[in-house]
Short mmCIF file of C-alpha atoms and ligand atoms in Angstrom, two decimals:
data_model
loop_
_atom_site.label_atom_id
_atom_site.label_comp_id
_atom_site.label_asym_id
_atom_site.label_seq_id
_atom_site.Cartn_x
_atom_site.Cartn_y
_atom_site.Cartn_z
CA UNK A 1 50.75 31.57 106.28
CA UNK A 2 48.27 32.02 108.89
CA UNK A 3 47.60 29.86 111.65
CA UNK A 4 44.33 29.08 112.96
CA UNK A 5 42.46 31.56 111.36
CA UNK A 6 39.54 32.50 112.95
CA UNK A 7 37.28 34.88 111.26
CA UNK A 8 34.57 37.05 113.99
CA UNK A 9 32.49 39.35 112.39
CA UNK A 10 31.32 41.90 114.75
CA UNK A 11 34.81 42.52 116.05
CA UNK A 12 34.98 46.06 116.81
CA UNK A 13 32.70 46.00 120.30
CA UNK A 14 31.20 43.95 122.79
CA UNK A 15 31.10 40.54 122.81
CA UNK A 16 33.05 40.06 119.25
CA UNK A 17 35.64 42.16 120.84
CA UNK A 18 36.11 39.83 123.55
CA UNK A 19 35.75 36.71 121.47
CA UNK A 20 38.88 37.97 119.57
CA UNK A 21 40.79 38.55 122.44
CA UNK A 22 40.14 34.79 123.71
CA UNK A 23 41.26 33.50 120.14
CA UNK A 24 44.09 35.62 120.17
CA UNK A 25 45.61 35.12 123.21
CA UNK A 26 45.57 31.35 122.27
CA UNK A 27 47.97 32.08 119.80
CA UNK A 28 45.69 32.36 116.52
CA UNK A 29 45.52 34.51 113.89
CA UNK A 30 42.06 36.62 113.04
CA UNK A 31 40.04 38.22 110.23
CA UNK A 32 38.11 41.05 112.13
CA UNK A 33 34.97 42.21 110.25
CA UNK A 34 32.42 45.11 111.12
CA UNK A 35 31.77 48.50 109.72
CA UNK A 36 33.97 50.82 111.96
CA UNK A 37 37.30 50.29 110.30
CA UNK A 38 38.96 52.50 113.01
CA UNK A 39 38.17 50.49 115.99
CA UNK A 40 38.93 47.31 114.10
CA UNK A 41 42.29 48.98 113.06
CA UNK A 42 42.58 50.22 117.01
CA UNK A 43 41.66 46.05 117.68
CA UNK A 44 43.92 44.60 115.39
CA UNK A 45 47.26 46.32 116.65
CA UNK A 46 46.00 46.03 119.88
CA UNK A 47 45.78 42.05 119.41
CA UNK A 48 49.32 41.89 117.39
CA UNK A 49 51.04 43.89 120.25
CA UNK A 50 50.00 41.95 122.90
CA UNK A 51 49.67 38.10 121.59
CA UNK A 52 52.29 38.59 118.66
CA UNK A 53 49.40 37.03 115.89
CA UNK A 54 48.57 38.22 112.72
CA UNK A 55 45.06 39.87 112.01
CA UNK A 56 43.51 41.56 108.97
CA UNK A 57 40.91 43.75 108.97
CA UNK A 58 38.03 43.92 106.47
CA UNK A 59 35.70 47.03 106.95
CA UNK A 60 32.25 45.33 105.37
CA UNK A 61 28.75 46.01 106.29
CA UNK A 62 27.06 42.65 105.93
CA UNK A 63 23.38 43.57 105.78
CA UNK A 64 24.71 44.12 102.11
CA UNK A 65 24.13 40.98 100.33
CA UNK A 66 27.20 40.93 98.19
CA UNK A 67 29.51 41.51 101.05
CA UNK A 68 29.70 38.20 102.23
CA UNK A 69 30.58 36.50 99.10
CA UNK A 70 33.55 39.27 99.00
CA UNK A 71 34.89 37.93 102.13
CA UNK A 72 34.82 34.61 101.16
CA UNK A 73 36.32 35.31 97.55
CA UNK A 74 39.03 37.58 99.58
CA UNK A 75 39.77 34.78 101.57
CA UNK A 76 40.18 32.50 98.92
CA UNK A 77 42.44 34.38 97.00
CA UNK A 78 45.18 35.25 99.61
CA UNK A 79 45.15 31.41 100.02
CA UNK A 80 43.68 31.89 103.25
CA UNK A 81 41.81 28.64 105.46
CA UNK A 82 39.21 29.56 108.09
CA UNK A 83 39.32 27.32 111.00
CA UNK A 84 37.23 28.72 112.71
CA UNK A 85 34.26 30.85 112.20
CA UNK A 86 32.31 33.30 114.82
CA UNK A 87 29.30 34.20 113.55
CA UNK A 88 28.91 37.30 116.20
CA UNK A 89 27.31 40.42 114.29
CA UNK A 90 23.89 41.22 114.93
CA UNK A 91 21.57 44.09 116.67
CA UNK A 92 18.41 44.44 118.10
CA UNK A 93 15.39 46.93 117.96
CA UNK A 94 12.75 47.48 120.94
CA UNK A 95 9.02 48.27 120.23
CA UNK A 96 5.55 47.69 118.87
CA UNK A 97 6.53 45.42 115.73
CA UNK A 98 3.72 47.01 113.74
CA UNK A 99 5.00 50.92 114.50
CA UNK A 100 8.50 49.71 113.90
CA UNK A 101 10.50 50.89 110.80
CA UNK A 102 10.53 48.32 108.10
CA UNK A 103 13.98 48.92 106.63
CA UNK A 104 15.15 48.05 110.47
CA UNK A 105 13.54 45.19 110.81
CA UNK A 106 14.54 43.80 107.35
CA UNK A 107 18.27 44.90 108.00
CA UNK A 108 18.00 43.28 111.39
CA UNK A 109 16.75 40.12 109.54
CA UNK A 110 19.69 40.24 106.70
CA UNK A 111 22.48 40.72 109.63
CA UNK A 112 20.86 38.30 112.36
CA UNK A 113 20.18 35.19 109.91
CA UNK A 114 20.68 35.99 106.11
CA UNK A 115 24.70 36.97 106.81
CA UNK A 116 24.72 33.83 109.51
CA UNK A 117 23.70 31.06 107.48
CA UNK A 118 25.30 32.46 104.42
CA UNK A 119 29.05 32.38 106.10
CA UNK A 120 28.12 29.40 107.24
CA UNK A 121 27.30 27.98 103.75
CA UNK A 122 30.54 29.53 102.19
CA UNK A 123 32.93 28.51 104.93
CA UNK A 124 32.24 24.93 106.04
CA UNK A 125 32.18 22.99 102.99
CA UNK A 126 36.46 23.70 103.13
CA UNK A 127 36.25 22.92 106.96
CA UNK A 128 34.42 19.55 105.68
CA UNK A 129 36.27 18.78 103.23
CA UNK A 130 39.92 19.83 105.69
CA UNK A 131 38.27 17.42 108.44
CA UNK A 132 38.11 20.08 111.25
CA UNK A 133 36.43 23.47 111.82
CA UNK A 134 34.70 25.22 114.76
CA UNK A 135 31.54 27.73 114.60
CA UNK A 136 30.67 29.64 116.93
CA UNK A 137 27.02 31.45 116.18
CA UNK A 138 26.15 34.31 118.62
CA UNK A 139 22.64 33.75 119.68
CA UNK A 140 20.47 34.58 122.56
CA UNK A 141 18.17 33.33 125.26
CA UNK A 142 15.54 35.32 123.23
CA UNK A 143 15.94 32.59 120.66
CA UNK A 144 13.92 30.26 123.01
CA UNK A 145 10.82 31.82 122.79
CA UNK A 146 8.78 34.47 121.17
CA UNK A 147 9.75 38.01 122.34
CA UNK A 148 6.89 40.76 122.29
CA UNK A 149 8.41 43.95 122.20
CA UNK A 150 11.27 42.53 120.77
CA UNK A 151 9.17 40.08 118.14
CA UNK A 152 11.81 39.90 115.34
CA UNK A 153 15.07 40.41 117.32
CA UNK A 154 13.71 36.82 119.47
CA UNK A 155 12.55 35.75 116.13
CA UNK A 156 15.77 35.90 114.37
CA UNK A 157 17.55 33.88 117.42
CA UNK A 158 15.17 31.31 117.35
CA UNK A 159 17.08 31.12 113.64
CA UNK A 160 20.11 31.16 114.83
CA UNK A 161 19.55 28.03 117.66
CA UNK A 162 17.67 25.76 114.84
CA UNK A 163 19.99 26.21 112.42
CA UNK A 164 23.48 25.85 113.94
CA UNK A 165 21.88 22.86 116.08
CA UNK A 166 20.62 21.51 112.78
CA UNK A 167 23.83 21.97 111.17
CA UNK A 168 25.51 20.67 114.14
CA UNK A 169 23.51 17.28 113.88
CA UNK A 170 24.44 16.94 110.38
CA UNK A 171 27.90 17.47 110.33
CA UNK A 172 28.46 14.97 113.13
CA UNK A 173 31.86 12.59 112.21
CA UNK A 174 33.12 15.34 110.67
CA UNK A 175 35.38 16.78 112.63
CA UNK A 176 33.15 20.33 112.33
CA UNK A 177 31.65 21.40 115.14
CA UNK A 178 28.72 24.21 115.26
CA UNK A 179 27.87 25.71 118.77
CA UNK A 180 25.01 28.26 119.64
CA UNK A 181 26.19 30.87 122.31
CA UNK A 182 22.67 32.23 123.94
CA UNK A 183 23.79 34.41 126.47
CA UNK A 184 21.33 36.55 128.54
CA UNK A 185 21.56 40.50 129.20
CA UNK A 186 25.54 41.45 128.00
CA UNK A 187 27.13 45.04 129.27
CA UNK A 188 27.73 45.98 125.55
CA UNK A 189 26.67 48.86 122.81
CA UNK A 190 23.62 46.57 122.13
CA UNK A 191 21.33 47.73 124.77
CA UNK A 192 21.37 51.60 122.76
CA UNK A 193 21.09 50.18 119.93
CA UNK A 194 18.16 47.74 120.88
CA UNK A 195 16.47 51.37 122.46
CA UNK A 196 16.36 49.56 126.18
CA UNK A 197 19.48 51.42 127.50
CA UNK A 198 16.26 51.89 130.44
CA UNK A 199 15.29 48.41 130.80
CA UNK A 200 15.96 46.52 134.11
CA UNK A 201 17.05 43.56 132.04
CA UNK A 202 21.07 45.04 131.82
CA UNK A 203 20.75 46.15 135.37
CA UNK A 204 22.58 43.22 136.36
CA UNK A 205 24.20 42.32 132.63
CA UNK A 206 26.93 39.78 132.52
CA UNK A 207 30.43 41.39 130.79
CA UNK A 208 31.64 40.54 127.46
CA UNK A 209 34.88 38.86 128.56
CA UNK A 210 33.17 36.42 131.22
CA UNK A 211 29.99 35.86 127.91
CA UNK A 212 33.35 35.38 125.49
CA UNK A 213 34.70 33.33 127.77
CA UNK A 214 32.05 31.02 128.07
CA UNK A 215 31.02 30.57 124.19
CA UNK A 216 34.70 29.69 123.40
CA UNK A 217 35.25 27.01 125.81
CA UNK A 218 31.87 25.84 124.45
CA UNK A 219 33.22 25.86 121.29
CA UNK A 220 36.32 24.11 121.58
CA UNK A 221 34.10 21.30 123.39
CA UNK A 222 32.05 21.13 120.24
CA UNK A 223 28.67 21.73 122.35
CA UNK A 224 25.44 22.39 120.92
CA UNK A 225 24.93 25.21 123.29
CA UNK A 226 25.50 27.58 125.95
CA UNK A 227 23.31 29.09 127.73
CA UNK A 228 26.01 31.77 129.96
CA UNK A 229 23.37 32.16 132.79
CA UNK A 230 22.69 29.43 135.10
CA UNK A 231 19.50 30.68 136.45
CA UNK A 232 18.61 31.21 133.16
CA UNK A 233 19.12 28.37 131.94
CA UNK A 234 17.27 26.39 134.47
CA UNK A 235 14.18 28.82 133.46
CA UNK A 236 14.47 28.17 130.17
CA UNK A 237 15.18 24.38 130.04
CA UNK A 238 13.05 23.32 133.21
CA UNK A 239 10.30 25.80 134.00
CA UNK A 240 9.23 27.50 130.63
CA UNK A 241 7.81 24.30 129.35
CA UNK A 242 5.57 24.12 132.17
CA UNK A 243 3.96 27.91 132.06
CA UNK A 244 1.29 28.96 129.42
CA UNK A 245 2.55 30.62 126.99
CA UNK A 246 0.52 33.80 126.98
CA UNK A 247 1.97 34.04 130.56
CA UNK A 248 5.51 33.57 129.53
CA UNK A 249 4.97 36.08 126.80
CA UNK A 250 3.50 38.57 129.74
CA UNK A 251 6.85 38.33 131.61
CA UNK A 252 8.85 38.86 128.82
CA UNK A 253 7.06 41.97 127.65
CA UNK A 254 7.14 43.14 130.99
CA UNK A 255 10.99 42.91 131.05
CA UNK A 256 11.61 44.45 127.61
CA UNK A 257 9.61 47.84 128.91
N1 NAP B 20 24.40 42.46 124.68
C1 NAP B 20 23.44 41.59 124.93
O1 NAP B 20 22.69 41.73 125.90
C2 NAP B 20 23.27 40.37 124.06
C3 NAP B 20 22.55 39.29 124.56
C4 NAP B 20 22.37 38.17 123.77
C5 NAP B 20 22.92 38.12 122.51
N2 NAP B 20 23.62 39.18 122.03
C6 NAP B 20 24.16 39.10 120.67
O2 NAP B 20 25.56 39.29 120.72
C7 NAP B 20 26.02 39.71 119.45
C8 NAP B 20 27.03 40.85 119.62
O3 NAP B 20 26.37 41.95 120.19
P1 NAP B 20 27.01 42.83 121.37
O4 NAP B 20 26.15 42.66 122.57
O5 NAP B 20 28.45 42.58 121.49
O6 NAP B 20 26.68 44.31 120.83
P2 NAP B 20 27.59 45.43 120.15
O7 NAP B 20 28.64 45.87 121.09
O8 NAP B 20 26.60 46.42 119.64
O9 NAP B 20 28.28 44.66 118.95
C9 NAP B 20 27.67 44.43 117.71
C10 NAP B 20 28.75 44.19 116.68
O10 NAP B 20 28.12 43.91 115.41
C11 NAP B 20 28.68 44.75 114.43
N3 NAP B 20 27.70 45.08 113.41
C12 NAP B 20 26.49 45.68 113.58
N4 NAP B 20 25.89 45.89 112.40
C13 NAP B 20 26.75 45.41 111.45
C14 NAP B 20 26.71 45.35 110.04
N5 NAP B 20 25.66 45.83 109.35
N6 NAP B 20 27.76 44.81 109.36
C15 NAP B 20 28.83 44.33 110.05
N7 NAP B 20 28.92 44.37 111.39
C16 NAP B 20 27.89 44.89 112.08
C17 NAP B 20 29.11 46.00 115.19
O11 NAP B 20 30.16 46.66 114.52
P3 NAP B 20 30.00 47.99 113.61
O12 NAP B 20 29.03 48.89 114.28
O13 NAP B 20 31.40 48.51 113.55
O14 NAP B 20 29.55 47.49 112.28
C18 NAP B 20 29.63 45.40 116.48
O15 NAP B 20 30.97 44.98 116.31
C19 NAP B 20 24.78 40.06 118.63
O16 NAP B 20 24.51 39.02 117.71
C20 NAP B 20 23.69 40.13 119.69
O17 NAP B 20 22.42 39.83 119.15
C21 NAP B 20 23.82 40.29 122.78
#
């Protein structure tokens, strides 16, 4: 029987690395998702060494449509509960939106909101109907306003805020809890990924473990948010809504070249 299970998709770098090292060393068991079975394998014995809990791994690419039914329906029949659920997967893409490649963009969609809401949709109806469950969605500050440059990576964050928030709202008295981690620049594989390994932004990123860190205690609070960068925050929440947004948009393109 497993205890506590937390599921993290994304598990094998960054951020969803960290995340399963925070619910780990609390004593609870993990179902580590991503592509790269060998670094979820390296993870996973890693994690049982160390904080003597059980993890599986499940090697899954979830821009494939079917995939996350087959976690669910794998979970289900080991007699499996998730308790928690860390939405954490996702990657970016840098450029003009209308020179980008379509397939990208549309994969970047699938992961970023498609694969999101759909966990979300087959896991907390049992948290409901259990009376407790935690989700944790990994966001972004780019889901708080349009990002040009970045126009569908910001876009598909701006998803992810209205929809756990939304979710959030509804499931109040429930005993399920949905929280959006937006963290600002992280010191992870996404910046190669995104193409702005050059960009100033991740001159002075914030680690994983501290960004982890953060979104968990968030989560265990049962906030709707967390932004992981004070002065962010404060530019976000007090200033944007003040500056035109053509000039907002300026700044942010600025920051993305
Ligand atoms: N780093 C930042 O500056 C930053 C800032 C704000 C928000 N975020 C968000 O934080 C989250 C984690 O990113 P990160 O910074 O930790 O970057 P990362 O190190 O590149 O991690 C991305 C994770 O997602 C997994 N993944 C990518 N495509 C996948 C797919 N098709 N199917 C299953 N798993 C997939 C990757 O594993 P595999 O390659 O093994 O599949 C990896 O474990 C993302 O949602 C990102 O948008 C990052």
């Amino acid at each position: 029987m497993m205890q506590q299970l937390g599921l993290i998709t994304g598990a094998s770098s960054g951020i969803g690395r960290s995340l399963a090292h925070e619910h780990a060393r609390r004593g609870r068991d993990l179902l580590i998702v991503a592509r790269r079975e060998d670094e979820l394998n390296e993870l996973a014995d890693e994690l049982r060494e160390r904080y003597s809990v059980a993890v599986r791994v499940v090697a899954k690419d979830l821009t494939d449509p079917a995939s996350r039914r087959e976690i669910f329906e794998l979970v289900e029949g080991q007699g499996l509960t998730v308790d928690y659920l860390f939405n954490n997967a996702g990657f970016g893409g840098a450029g003009q939106f209308h020179e980008q490649d379509w397939d990208m963009l549309s994969g970047m969609m699938e992961l970023n909101m498609r694969a999101v809401a759909e966990l979300m949709h087959l896991f907390v109806p049992g948290m409901v109907a259990r009376g407790r469950g935690r989700v944790l969605n990994t966001s972004s500050t780019a889901g708080f306003m349009p990002g040009p440059l970045q126009a569908v990576y910001f876009a598909t964050k701006a998803f992810v805020n209205s929809v756990s928030k939304a979710v959030a709202s509804e499931l109040q008295g429930t005993g399920v809890t949905v929280t959006a981690l937006c963290p600002g620049a992280v010191k992870t594989d996404f910046a190669d990924t995104a193409g702005l390994s050059e960009s100033k932004l991740f001159e002075s990123a914030a680690t994983p473990q501290t960004t982890a860190a953060q979104g968990y205690t968030a989560m265990e609070a049962g906030r709707l948010e967390v932004i992981t960068e004070v002065g962010l925050a404060v530019a976000i929440k007090g200033l944007m809504p003040f500056i035109p947004e053509r000039l907002a948009m300026a700044g942010v393109k600025k920051i993305q070249s």
